[in-house]
Every structure is written in structure tokens, then in C-alpha cells.
Coordinates of C-alpha atoms and ligand atoms in Angstrom, one line a residue:
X1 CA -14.3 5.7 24.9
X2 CA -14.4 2.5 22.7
X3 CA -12.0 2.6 19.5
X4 CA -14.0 3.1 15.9
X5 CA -13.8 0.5 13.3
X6 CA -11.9 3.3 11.1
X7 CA -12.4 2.3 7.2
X8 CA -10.4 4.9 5.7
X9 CA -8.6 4.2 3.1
X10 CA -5.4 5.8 4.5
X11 CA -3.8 6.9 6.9
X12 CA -5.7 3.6 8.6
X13 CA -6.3 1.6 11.7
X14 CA -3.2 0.4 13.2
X15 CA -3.3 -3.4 15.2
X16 CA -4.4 -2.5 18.7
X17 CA -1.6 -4.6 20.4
X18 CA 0.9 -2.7 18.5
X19 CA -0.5 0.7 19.5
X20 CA -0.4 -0.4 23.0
X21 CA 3.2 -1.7 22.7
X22 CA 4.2 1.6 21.7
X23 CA 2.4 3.5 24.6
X24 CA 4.1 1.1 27.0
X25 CA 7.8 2.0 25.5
X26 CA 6.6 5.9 25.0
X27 CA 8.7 7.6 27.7
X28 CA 11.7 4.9 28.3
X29 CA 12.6 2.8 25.4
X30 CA 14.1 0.2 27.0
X31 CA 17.3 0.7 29.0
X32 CA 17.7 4.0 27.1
X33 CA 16.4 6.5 29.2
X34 CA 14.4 8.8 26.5
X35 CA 11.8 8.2 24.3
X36 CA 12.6 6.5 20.5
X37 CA 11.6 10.0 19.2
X38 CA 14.7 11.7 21.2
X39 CA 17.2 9.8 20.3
X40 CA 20.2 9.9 18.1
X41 CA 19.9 8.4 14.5
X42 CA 23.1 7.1 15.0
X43 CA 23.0 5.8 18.4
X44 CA 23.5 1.8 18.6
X45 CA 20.3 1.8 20.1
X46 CA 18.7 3.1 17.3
X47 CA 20.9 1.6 14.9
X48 CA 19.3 -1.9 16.3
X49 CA 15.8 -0.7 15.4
X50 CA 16.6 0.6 11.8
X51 CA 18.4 -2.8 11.0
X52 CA 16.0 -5.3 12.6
X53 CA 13.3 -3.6 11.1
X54 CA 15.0 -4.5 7.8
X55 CA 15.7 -7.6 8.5
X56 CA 12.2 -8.1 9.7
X57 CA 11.0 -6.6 6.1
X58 CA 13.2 -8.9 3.8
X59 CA 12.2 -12.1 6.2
X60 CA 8.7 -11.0 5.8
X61 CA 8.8 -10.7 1.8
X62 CA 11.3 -13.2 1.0
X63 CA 14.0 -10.2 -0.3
X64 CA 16.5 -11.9 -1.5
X65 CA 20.5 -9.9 -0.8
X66 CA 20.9 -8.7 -4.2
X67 CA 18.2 -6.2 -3.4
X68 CA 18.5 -3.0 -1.4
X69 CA 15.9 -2.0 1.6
X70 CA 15.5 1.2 2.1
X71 CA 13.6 3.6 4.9
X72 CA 12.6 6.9 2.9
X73 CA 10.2 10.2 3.4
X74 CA 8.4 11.9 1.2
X75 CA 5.8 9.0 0.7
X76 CA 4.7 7.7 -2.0
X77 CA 4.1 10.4 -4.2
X78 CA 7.9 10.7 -4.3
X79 CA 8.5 7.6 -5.5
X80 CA 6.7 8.7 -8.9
X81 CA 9.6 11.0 -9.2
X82 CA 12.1 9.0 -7.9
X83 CA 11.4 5.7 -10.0
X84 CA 11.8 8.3 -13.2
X85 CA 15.0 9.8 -12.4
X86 CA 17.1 6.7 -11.3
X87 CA 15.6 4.3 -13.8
X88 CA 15.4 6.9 -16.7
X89 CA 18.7 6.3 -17.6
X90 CA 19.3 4.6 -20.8
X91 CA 16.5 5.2 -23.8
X92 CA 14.8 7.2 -21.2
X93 CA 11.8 5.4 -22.2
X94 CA 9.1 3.7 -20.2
X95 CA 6.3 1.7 -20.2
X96 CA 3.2 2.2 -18.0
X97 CA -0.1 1.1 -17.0
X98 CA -3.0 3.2 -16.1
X99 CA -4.9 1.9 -13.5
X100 CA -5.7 4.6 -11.6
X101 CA -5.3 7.8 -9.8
X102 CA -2.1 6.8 -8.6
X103 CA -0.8 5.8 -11.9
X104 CA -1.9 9.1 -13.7
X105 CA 0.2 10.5 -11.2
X106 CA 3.4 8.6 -11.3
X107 CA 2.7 8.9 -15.1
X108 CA 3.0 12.6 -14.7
X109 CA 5.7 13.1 -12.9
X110 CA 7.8 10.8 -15.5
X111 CA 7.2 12.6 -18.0
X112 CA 9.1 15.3 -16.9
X113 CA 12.2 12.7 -16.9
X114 CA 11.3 11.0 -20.7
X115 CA 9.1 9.2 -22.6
X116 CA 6.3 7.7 -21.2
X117 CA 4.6 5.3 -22.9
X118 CA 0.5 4.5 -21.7
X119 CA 1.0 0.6 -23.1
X120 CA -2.8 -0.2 -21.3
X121 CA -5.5 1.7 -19.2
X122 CA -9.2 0.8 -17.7
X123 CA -10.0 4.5 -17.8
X124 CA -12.7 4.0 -20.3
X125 CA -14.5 1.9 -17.5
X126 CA -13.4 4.3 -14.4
X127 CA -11.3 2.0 -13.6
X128 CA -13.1 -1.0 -12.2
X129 CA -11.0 -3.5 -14.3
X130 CA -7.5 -4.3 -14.7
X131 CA -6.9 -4.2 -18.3
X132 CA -5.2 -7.5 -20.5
X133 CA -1.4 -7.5 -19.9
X134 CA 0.1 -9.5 -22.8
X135 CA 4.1 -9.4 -23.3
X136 CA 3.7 -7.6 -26.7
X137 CA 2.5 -4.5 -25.2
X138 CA 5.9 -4.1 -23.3
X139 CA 8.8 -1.8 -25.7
X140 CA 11.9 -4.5 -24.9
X141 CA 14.0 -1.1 -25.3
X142 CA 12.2 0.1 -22.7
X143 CA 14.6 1.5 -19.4
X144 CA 11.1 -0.3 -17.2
X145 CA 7.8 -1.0 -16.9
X146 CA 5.4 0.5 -14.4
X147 CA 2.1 -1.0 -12.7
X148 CA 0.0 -0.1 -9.3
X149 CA -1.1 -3.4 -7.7
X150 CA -3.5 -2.4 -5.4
X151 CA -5.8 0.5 -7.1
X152 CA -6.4 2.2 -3.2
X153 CA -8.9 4.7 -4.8
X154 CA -10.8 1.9 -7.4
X155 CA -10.6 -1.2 -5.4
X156 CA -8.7 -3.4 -8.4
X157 CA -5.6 -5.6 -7.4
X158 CA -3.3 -7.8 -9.7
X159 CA -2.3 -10.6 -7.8
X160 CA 1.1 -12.0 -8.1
X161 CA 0.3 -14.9 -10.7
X162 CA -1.5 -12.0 -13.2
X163 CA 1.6 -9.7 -13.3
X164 CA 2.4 -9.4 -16.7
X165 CA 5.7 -10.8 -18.4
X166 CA 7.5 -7.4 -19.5
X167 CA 10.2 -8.9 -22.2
X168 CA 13.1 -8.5 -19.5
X169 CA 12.5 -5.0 -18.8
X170 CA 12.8 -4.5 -14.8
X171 CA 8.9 -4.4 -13.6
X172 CA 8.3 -1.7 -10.8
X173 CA 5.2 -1.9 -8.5
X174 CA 3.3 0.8 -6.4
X175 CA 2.4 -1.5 -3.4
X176 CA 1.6 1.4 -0.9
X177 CA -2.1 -0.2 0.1
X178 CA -0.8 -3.9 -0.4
X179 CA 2.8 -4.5 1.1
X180 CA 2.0 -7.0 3.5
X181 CA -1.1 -8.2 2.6
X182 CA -1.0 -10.8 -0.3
X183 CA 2.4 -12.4 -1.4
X184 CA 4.9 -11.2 -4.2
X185 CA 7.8 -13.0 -5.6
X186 CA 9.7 -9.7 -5.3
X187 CA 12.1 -11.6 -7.8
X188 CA 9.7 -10.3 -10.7
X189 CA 10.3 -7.0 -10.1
X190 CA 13.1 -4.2 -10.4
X191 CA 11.6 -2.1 -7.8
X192 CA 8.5 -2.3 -5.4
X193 CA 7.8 1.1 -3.3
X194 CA 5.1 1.4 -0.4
X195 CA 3.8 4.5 1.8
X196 CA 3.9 2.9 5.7
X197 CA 0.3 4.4 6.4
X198 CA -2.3 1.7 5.0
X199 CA -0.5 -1.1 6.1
X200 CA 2.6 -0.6 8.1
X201 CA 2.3 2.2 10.2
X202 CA 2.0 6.3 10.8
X203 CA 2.5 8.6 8.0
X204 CA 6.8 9.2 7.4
X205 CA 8.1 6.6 6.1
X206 CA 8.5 4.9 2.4
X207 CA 9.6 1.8 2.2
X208 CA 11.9 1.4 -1.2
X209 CA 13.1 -2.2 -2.4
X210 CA 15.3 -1.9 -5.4
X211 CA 17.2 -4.8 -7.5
X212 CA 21.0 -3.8 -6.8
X213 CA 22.0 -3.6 -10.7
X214 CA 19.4 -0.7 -10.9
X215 CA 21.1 1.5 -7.9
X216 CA 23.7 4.1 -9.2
X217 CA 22.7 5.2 -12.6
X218 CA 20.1 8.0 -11.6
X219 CA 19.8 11.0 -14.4
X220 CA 22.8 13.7 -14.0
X221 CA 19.9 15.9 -12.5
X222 CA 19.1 13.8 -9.8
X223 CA 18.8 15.6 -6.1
X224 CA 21.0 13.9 -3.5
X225 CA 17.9 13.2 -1.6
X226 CA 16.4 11.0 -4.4
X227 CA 18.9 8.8 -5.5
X228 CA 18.5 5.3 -4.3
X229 CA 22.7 5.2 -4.5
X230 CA 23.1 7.4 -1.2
X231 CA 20.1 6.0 1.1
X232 CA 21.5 2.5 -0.2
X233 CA 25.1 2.7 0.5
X234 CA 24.6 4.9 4.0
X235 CA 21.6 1.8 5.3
X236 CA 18.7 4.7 5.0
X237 CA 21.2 7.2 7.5
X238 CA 22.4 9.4 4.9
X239 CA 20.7 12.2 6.6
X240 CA 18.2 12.2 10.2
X241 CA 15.0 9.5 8.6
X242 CA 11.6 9.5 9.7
X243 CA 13.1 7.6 13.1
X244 CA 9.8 7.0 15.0
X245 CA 7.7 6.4 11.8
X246 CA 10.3 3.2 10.9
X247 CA 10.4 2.2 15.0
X248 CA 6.8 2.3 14.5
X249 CA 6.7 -0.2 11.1
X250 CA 9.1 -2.6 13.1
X251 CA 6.3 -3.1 15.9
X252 CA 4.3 -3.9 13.0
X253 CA 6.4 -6.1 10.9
X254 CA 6.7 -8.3 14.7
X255 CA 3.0 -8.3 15.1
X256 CA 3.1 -9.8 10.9
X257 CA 5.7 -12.3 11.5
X258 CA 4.0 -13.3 15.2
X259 CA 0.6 -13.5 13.3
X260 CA 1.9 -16.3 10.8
X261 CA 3.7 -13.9 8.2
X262 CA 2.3 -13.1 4.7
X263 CA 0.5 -16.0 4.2
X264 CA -1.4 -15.7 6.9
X265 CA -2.6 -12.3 6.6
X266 CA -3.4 -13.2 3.0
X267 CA -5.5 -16.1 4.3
X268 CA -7.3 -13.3 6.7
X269 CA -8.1 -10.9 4.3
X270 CA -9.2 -13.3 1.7
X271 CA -11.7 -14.5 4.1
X272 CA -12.3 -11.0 5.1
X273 CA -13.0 -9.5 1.5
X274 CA -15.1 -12.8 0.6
X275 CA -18.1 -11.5 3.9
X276 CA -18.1 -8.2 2.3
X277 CA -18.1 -9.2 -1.4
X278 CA -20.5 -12.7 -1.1
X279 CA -23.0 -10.1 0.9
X280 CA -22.5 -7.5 -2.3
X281 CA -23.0 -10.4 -4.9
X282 CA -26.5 -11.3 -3.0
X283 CA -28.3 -7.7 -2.2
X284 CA -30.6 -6.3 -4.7
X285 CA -29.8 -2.9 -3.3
X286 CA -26.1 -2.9 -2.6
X287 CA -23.7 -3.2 -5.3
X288 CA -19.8 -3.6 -5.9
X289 CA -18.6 -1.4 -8.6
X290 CA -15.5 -4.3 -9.7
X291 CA -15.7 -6.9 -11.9
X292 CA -15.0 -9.6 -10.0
X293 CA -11.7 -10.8 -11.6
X294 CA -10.0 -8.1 -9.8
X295 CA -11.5 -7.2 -7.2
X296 CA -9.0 -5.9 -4.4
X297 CA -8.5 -7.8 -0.7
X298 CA -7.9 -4.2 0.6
X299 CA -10.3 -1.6 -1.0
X300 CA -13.9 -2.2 -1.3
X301 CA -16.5 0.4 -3.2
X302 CA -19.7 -0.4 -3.3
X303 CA -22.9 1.8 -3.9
X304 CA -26.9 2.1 -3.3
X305 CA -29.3 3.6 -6.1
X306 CA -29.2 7.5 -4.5
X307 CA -27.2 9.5 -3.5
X308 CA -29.4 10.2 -0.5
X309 CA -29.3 6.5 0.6
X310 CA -25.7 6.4 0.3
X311 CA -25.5 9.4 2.7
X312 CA -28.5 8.1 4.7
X313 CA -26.3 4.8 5.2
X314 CA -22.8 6.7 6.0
X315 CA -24.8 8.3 8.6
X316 CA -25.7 4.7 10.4
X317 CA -23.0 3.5 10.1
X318 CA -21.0 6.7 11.4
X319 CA -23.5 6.2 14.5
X320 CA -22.1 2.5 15.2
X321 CA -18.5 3.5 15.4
X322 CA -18.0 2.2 11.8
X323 CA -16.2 5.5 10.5
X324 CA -14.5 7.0 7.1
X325 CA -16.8 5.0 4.7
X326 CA -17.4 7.7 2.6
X327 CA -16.4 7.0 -1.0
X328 CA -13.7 8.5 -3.1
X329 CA -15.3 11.2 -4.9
X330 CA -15.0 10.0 -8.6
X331 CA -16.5 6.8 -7.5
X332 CA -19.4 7.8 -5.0
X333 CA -21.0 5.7 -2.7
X334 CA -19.1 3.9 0.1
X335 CA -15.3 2.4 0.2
X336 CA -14.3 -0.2 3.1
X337 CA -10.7 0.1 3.6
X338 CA -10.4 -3.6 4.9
X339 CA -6.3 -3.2 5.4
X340 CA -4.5 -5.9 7.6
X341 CA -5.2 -4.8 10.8
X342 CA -9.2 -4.3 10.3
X343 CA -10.4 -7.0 12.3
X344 CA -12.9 -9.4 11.0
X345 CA -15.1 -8.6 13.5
X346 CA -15.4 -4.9 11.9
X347 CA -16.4 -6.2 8.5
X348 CA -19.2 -8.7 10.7
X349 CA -20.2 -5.3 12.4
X350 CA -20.4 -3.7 8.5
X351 CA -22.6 -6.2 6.7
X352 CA -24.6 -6.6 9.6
X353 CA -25.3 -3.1 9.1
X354 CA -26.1 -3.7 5.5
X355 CA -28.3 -6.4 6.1
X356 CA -30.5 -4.3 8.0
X357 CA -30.7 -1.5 6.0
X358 CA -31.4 -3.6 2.8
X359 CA -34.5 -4.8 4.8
X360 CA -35.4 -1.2 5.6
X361 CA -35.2 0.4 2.2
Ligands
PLP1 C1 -1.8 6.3 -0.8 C2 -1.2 5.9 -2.0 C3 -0.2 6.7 -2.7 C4 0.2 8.0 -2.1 O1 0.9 7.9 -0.9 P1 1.6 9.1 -0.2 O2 2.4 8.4 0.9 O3 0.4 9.9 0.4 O4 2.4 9.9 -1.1 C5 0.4 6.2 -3.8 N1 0.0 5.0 -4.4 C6 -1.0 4.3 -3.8 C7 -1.4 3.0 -4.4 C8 -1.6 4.7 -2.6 O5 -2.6 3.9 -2.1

């Protein structure tokens, strides 16, 4: 059985060494006798994993101390609530940009915690752009302002020299399909949050990073569960976490640092994106649906003229072990999930493909 080149946009493939590390420590981790699924949150054996994991994470991303690391479930989708309830807190106002599925959706859940202000959007143009981000668009009595930076479902990034200046009001980034892939200063932001399963790991785990002067001043309403206060002070053990989920994102924050850290991956996936995209900017039947200004590294939709070549292609593809190209339904055509542990060799594989069935249709 050989492995697919999986290109969905998440949960996603997983770096082949790391998978086969984990199979080798399945049964006995270590000298501990039992697998890391059986054992004790608050065993020092465990305690080791949760805290190099983090120190793995803020060597990674450059966090500096005066921001707090935290391992969280609920994914995501949480966060939209979560931002809201512990940053709400003083004109209960904020300030956010729609880019997206994702954003709509953090957008709605805020708005059960205040008053949410839509300061840009690119829905007029499904998306496919990242709107102008000038200072003036940002309320300076706002309690934040709120931005995706990888647009998972569109395929638009903002890269870390675009993001906008906010006036001084803490900036908090979705970076659930871009942690790990292109560098932040996380010193621009207030708070960055990340689902683990497009580029750190299985499903389970949220990775919070919150500025220290933002933790403790959550809404009276606030569940124990979502206040950044008690996973902060008790190091993400408040209650049982995801445990093998965050064991899991520690293989692959090794496997990030061994490859060369951030920088490195970034230099991958640029080159990476630039076969797919250079091949997209060339065919006469293929084409990307981005403007090219913001295009993401991670997320790539591209489409032919019918619906039945589209389908005629998936099927091909399917055939040669390149999976899950299918695009998201709003957009149509295909999407290449091209996260950091795609090799290149799977986007080679892909436009060969493409290449081929240009000269055949
Ligand atoms: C996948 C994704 C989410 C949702 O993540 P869940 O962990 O499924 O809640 C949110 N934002 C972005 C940008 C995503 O790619």
C-alpha cells in the first residue's frame, strides 16, 4: 500500500518521519511502560512533553515571556468565542475583517459578546483578494482588532509585512492553516490562535498565544473552560488536555526546528507554491482564482472551464494517489492544500498531471 499525496485542506498529511516516530513509541513511551495515551496528565513524564512542547513552540516563533502558550480543545471554532469573551471587556467593541468563511464565523459568534464592527471585506469579489488595510479604518477605542491570515477555504494570505497598523489596539490573528509556515513578529499581535490539524498535528488541540496584559479580564459571563486566566496560570492542566494530540504537535515542532525552523519551511513552501502557481500563470486552460498579490503559500484553488472537466480531472488525479482535490463548494474547481509537510515531490506529481491533461483537452 503506498501513502496518497492527501491535498485536503484539513485535517492534512502529517511528515512521514513523524508518523513513524510515533508508531515506534506507540506501546512503550520511553522508560514508561504504557502508551502516551494512558498516562497521567500530571505524571512528570508527561509533564516533560507538555512543557518541551512549549518551549519548542515559543523557540520556533520567537514568543517572547510576556506572552502566555497555551494547549486548548475545542479547535478553532472556539477561539471565535473565546477571543470575544476575554477581550470584550472594555467598550466591548471590535473591529474586524472579512476575509472569509472563517471570519464570518468568528464575526458571528462576537456578536453575541458586543459590537462588532466589519471595518473591510473582499466579499464583493468571493473573496479572492485581501482588501486595503489602512490605519484609519481601525476605531482607536476599539477593545481589538481581528484578521484571518491564511483564508484556508479562498487561498488569500497576508504576510507579515502587509498586516495592517491598528492605532494601538491589540491585533488578533486566526493562523489555524499558517502557524508554522511563513514568519510572524508575534510582537504585532495581542493574540494568535491555531487548530493543530493543517499544520501541527491530529485533530484536539488549539494552540492559544496571548500577550500577558490581555489574560484576566474575560466578560463576568465567561465559562471556566474559556478563560485564557485558568489554562494560563495552571500551564494548559487546569483540567485532563487533549494529551496525545499536544505529544503529537511536539514530534512535529522537532521535525520544524530539525528541518531549519520557520524560515526554512517558508523557503520550501515558497518554492513549492511558485511550481503550482508559475504552471497556473502559463495554461490557457487552468486557472488560479487569486489575484496574485495574495495569493496563499498554503491553499491553492484553481479551476478549468466545466464543471465536467473539473470532475473529469479529480478523477485522474484521484487515480495517481493525488487525493482530496476537490474544491470548496463556493469556490468549485480544485484546491491543493500544499501545508508543510506536502512534499515537493507531490506538487511535481500534480502539475505533471496538469500538464498532461492541458495537452489532452
Ligand atoms: C480550519 C480552520 C478553522 C476551524 O478550525 P476547527 O479546528 O475545525 O474549529 C478556523 N480558521 C481557519 C483559518 C481554518 O483554516
Amino acid at each position: 500500500m503506498q501513502r496518497h499525496f492527501n491535498f485536503s485542506a484539513g485535517p492534512s498529511m502529517l511528515p512521514l518521519e513523524v508518523l513513524e516516530e510515533a508508531q515506534r513509541e506507540f506501546l512503550y513511551y520511553s522508560n514508561s511502560g504504557m502508551s502516551v495515551m494512558e498516562m497521567s496528565h500530571r505524571s512528570k513524564v508527561y509533564e516533560d512533553i507538555i512543557f518541551t512542547a512549549e518551549a519548542d513552540l515559543r523557540e520556533l516563533m520567537n514568543i517572547p515571556n510576556n506572552y502566555s502558550v497555551m494547549f486548548l480543545q475545542g479547535g478553532a471554532s472556539t477561539q471565535f468565542a473565546m477571543v470575544a469573551l476575554n477581550l470584550l471587556n472594555n467598550s466591548k467593541k471590535a473591529d474586524y475583517i472579512n476575509t472569509g468563511q472563517w471570519s464570518k464565523k468568528a464575526i458571528e459568534e462576537a456578536k453575541k459578546y458586543g459590537e462588532i464592527n466589519v471595518v473591510a471585506s473582499s466579499e464583493d469579489a468571493v473573496f479572492n483578494y485581501i482588501p486595503e488595510l489602512s490605519s484609519s479604518l481601525f476605531d482607536k477605542d476599539a477593545d481589538y482588532a481581528y484578521l484571518t491570515l491564511n483564508n484556508t477555504i479562498y487561498g488569500t494570505h497576508i504576510s507579515d509585512d502587509k498586516l495592517p497598523d491598528t492605532n494601538g489596539i491589540p491585533l488578533v490573528g486566526d493562523m489555524s492553516s499558517n502557524i508554522l509556515a511563513e514568519p510572524y513578529d508575534i510582537t504585532k499581535f495581542g493574540v494568535v490562535f491555531a487548530g493543530a490539524q493543517k499544520n501541527l498535528g491530529p485533530a484536539g488541540v488549539t494552540i492559544a498565544i496571548v500577550r500577558d496584559d490581555l489574560i484576566g479580564k474575560h466578560q463576568a459571563i465567561t465559562p471556566t473552560m474559556l478563560q485564557y486566566s485558568i489554562h494560563a496560570k495552571e500551564k494548559s492542566l487546569y483540567n485532563t488536555p487533549p494529551t496525545y494530540s499536544i505529544y503529537f504537535a511536539g514530534l512535529v515542532f522537532k521535525w520544524v526546528k530539525k528541518m531549519g525552523g520557520v524560515p526554512y519551511m517558508y523557503e520550501y513552501n515558497k518554492k513549492k507554491a511558485s511550481i503550482l502557481y508559475d504552471f497556473l500563470d502559463n495554461s490557457k486552460l487552468f486557472k488560479g482564482t487569486v489575484v496574485p498579490k495574495d495569493r496563499s503559500l498554503m491553499n491553492v484553488p484553481f479551476v478549468l472551464p466545466t464543471d465536467e472537466l473539473n470532475s473529469k480531472f479529480i478523477k485522474q488525479a484521484q487515480l495517481l494517489g493525488l487525493v482530496n482535490l476537490k474544491g470548496h463548494r463556493t469556490v468549485g474547481g480544485m484546491r491543493a492544500s500544499i501545508y508543510n509537510a506536502m512534499p515537493i515531490a507531490g506538487v511535481e506529481k500534480l502539475v505533471e498531471l496538469m500538464k498532461n491533461f492541458e495537452r489532452e483537452n
